[in-house]
Short mmCIF file of C-alpha atoms in Angstrom, two decimals:
data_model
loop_
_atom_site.label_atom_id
_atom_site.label_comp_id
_atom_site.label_asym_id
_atom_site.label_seq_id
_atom_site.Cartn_x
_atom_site.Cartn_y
_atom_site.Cartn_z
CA UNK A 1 108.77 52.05 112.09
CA UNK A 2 111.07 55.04 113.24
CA UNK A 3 114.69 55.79 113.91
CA UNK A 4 114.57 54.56 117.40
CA UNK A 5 113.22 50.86 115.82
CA UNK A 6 116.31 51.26 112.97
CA UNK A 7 119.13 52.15 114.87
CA UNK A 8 122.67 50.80 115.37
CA UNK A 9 125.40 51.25 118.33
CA UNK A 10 127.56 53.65 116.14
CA UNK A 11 131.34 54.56 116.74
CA UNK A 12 132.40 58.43 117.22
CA UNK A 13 134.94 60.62 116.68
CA UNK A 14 136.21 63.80 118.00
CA UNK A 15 137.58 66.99 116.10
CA UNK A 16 140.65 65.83 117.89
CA UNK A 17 140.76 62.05 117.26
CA UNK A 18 143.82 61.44 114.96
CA UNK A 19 143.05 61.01 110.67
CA UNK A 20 144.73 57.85 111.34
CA UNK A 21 142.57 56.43 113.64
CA UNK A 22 139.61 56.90 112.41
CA UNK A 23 140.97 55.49 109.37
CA UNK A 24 141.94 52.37 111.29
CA UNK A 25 137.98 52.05 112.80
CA UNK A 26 136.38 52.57 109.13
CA UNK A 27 139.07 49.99 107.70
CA UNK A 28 138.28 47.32 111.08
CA UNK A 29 134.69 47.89 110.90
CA UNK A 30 133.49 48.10 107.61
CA UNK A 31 131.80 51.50 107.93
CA UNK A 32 130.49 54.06 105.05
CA UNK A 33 131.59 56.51 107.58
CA UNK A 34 132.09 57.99 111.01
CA UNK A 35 130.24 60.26 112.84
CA UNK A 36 132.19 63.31 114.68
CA UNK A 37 130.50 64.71 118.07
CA UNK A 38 130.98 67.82 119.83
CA UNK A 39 132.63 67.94 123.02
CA UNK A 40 128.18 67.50 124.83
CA UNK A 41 128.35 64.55 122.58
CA UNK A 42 126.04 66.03 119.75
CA UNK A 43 126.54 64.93 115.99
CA UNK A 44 128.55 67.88 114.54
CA UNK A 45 129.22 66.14 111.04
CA UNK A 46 129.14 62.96 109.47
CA UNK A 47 132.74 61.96 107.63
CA UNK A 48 132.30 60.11 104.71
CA UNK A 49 134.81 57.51 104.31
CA UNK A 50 136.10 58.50 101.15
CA UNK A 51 136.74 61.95 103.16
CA UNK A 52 139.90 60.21 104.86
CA UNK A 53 141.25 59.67 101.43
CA UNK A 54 141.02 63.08 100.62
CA UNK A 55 143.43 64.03 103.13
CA UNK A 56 145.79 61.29 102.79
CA UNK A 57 146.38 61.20 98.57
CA UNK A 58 148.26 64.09 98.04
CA UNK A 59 146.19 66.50 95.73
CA UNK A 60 148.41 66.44 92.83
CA UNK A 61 147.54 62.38 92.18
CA UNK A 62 143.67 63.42 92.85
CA UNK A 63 143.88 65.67 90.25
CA UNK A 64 145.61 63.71 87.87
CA UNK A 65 145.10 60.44 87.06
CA UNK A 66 149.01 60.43 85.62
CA UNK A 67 150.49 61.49 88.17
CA UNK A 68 149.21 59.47 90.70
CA UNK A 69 149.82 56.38 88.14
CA UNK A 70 153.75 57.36 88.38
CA UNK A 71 154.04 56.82 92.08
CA UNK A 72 156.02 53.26 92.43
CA UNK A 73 153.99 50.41 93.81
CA UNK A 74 156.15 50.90 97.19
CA UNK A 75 155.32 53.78 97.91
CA UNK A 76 151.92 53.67 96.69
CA UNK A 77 151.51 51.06 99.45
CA UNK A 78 152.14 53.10 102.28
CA UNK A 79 150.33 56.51 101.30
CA UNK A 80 148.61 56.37 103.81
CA UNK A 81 151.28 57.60 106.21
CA UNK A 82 150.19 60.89 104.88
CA UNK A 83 147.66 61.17 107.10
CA UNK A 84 150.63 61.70 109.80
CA UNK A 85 149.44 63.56 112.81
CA UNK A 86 146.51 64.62 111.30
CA UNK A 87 143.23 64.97 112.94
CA UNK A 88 139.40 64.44 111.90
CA UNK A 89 139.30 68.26 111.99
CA UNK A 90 141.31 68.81 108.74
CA UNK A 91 139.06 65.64 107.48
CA UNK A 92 135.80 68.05 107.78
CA UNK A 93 134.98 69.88 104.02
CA UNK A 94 135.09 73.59 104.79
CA UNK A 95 131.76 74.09 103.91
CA UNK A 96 129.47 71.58 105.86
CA UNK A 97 125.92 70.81 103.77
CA UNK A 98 123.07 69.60 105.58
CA UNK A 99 123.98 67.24 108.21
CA UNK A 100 122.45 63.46 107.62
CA UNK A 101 120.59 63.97 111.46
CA UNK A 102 117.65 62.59 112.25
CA UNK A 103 115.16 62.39 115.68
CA UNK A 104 114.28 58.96 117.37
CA UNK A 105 110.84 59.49 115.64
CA UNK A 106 111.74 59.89 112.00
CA UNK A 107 109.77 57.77 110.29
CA UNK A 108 111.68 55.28 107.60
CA UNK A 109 110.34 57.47 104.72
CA UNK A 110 112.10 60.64 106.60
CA UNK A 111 114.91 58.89 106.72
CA UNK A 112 114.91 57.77 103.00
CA UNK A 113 113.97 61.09 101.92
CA UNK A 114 117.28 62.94 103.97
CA UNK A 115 119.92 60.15 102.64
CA UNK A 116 118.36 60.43 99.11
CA UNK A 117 118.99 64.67 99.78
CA UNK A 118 122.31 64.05 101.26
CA UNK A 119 123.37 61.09 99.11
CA UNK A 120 124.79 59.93 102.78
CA UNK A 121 124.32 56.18 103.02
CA UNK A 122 124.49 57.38 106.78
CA UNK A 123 122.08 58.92 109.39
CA UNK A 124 122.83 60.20 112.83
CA UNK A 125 120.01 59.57 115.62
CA UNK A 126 119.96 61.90 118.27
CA UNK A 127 117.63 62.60 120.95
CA UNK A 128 117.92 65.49 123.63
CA UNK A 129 120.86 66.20 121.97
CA UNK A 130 123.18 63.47 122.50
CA UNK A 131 123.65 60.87 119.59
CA UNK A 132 121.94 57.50 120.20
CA UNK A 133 123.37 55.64 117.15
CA UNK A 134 122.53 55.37 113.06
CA UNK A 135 120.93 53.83 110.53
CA UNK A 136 122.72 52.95 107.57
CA UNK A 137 120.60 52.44 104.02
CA UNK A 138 121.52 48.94 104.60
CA UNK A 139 119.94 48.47 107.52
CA UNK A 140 116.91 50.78 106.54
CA UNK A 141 116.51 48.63 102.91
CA UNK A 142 116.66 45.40 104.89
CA UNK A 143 113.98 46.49 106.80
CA UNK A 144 111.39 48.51 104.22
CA UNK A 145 111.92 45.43 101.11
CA UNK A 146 108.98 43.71 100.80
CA UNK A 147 109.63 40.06 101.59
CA UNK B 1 149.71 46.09 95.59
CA UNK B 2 147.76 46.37 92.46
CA UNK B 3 143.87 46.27 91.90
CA UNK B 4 144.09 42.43 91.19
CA UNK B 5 145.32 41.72 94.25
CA UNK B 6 142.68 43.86 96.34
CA UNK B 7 139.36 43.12 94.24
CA UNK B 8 136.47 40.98 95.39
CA UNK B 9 133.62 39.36 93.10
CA UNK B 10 130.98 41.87 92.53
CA UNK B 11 127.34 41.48 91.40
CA UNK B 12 126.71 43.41 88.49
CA UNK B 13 123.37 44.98 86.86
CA UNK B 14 122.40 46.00 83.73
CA UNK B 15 119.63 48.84 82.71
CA UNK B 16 117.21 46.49 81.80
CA UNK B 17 117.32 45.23 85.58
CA UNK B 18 114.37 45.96 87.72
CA UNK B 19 115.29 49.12 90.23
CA UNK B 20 113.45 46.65 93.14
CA UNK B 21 115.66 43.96 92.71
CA UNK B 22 119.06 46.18 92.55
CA UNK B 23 117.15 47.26 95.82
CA UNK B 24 116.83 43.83 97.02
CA UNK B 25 120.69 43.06 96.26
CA UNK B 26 122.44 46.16 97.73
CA UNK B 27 119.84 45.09 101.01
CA UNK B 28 120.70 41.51 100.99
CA UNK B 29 124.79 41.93 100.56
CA UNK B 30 125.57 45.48 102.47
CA UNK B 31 126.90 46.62 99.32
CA UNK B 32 128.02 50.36 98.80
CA UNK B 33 126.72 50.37 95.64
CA UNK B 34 125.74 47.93 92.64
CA UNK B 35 128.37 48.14 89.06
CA UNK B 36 126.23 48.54 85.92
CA UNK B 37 127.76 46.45 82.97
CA UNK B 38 126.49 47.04 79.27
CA UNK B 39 125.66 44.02 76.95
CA UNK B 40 129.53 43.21 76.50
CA UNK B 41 130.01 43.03 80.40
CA UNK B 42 131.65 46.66 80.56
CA UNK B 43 131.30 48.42 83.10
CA UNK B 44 129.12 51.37 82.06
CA UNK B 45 128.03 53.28 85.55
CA UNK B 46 128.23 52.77 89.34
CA UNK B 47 125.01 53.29 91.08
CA UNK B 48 125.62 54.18 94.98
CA UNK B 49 123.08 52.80 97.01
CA UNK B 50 121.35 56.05 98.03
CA UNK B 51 120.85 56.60 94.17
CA UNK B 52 118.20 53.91 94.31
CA UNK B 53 116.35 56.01 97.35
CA UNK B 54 116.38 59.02 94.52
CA UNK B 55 113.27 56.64 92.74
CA UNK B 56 111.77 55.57 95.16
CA UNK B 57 111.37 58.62 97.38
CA UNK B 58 108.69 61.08 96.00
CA UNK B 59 110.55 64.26 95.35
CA UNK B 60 108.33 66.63 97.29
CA UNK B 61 109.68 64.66 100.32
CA UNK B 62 113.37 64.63 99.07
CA UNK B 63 113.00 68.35 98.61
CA UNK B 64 110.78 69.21 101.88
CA UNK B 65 111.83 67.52 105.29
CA UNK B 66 108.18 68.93 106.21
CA UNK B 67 106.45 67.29 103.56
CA UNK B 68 108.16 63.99 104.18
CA UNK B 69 107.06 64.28 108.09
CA UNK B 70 103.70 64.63 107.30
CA UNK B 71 103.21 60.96 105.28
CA UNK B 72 102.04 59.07 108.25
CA UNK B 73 103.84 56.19 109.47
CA UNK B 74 102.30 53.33 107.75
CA UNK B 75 102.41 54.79 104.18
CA UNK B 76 106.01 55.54 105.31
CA UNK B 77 106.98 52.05 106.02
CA UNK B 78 106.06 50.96 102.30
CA UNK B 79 107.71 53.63 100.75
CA UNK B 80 109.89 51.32 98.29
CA UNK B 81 106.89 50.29 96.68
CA UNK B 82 106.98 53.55 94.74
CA UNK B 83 110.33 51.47 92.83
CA UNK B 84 107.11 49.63 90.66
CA UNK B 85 108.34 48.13 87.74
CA UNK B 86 111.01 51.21 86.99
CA UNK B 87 114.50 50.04 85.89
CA UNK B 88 118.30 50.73 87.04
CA UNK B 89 118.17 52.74 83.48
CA UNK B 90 115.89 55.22 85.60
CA UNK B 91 118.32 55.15 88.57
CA UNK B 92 121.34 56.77 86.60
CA UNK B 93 122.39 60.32 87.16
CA UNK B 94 121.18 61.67 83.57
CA UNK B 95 124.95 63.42 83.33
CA UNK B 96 127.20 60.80 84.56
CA UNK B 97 130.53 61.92 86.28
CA UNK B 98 133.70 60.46 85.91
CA UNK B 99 133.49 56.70 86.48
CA UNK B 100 135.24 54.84 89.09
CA UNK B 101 136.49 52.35 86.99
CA UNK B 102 140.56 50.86 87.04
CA UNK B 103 142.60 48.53 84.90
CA UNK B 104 143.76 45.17 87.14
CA UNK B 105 147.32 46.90 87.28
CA UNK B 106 146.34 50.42 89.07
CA UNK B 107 148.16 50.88 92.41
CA UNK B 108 146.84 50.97 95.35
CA UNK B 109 147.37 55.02 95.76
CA UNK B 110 145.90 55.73 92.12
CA UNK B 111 142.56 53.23 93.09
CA UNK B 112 142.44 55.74 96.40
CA UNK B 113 143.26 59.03 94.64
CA UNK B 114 140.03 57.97 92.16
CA UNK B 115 137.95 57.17 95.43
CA UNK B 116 138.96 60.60 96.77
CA UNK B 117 137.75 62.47 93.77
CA UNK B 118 134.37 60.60 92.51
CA UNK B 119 133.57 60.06 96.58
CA UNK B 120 132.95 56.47 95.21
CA UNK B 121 133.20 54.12 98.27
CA UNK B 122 133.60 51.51 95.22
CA UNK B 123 136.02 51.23 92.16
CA UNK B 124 134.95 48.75 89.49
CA UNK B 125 138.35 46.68 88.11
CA UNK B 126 138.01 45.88 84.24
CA UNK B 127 140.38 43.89 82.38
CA UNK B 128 140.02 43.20 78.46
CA UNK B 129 137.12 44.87 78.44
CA UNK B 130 134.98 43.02 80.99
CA UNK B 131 134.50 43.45 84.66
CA UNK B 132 136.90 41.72 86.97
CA UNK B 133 135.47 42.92 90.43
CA UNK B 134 135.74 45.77 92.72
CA UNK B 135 138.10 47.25 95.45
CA UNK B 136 136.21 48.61 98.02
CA UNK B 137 137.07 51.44 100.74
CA UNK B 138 136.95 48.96 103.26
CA UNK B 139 139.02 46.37 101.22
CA UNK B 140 141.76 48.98 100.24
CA UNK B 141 141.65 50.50 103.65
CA UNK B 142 142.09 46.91 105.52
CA UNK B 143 145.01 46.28 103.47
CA UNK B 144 146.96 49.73 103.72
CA UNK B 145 146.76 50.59 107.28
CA UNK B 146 150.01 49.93 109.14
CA UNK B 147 149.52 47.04 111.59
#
């Protein structure tokens, strides 16, 4: 089996596409993340959801339990307004590590072997340079457990 | 909003669990990850899914993308089979990190500033002691997004 037989229809965003929005398609969807294209449609990064909080909990309560713990419930509720008019660019980590990419013909071990690397429960497909979709350990487990 | 009002049953594992069948759960459920409890029912660790890939994937092909390409396809698709009769105790990080663990009364900002900072997609609630459930990025996500 390879990445073409393992692959799922898989949402993308822009640099440009609002923090909020792409908070709204992880929350509708159920996603462990998004993947962001370049403007020829090629996989540029992979945005792990917990890479939207990042942006949206101000740093002082991620760096302290405490403080974040003193924040009323009210407003607690609604941090994610933070994200204002944020986009997916200021999501990114400065320093990108290696990109969770794979070809059509990755083989399921290939696969394995680059989200065990990149501890991304996410993997881009892309063939002549255009993304084609993902597999997502879920899918790849389902498929590789012996019955 | 407070952890007990945004937690969902979890399954939990211990170490004495068979790494193939914490395979076979996080495949069966599309779970982001599986909560180790102790003897008491404690939450002790959270394993993320790809953690269980770590085992199973020989580590000449985690480290090499070349080496991993050359396994052919066949011996690729049975890949999980390399799990044998190892344990969860094998799939924990030897130096684990801070855990993403809450009491039922955390906010919904301190369970996301805890997210943000371990990268956990998945935040084990305890209460007394024991484990409650789990607030997931999805979960927490679905219920702070403005409508």
């Amino acid at each position: 089996m390879r990445a073409a037989d393992l692959l799922v229809p898989w949402p993308s965003v822009t640099l440009d596409t609002p923090a909020i929005e792409a908070a709204k398609t992880l929350a509708d969807a159920d996603l462990p993340g998004l993947i962001v294209v370049n403007g020829q449609g090629a996989p540029f990064a992979v945005l792990p959801g917990t890479q939207v909080l990042r942006l949206a909990v101000p740093s002082y309560c991620q760096d302290d339990p405490l403080l974040a713990r003193m924040v009323d419930e009210a407003a607690a509720d609604v941090f994610i307004r933070e994200l204002g008019d944020r986009t997916v660019r200021e999501l990114l980590a400065p320093q990108p590590s290696e990109l969770p990419v794979v070809a059509s013909d990755a083989t399921a071990l290939e696969i394995a072997a680059l989200m065990a690397r990149t501890r991304s429960p996410l993997v881009a497909v892309m063939e002549d340079g255009r993304l084609l979709g993902a597999v997502t350990l879920h899918g790849l487990l389902d498929r590789v457990m012996p019955a």
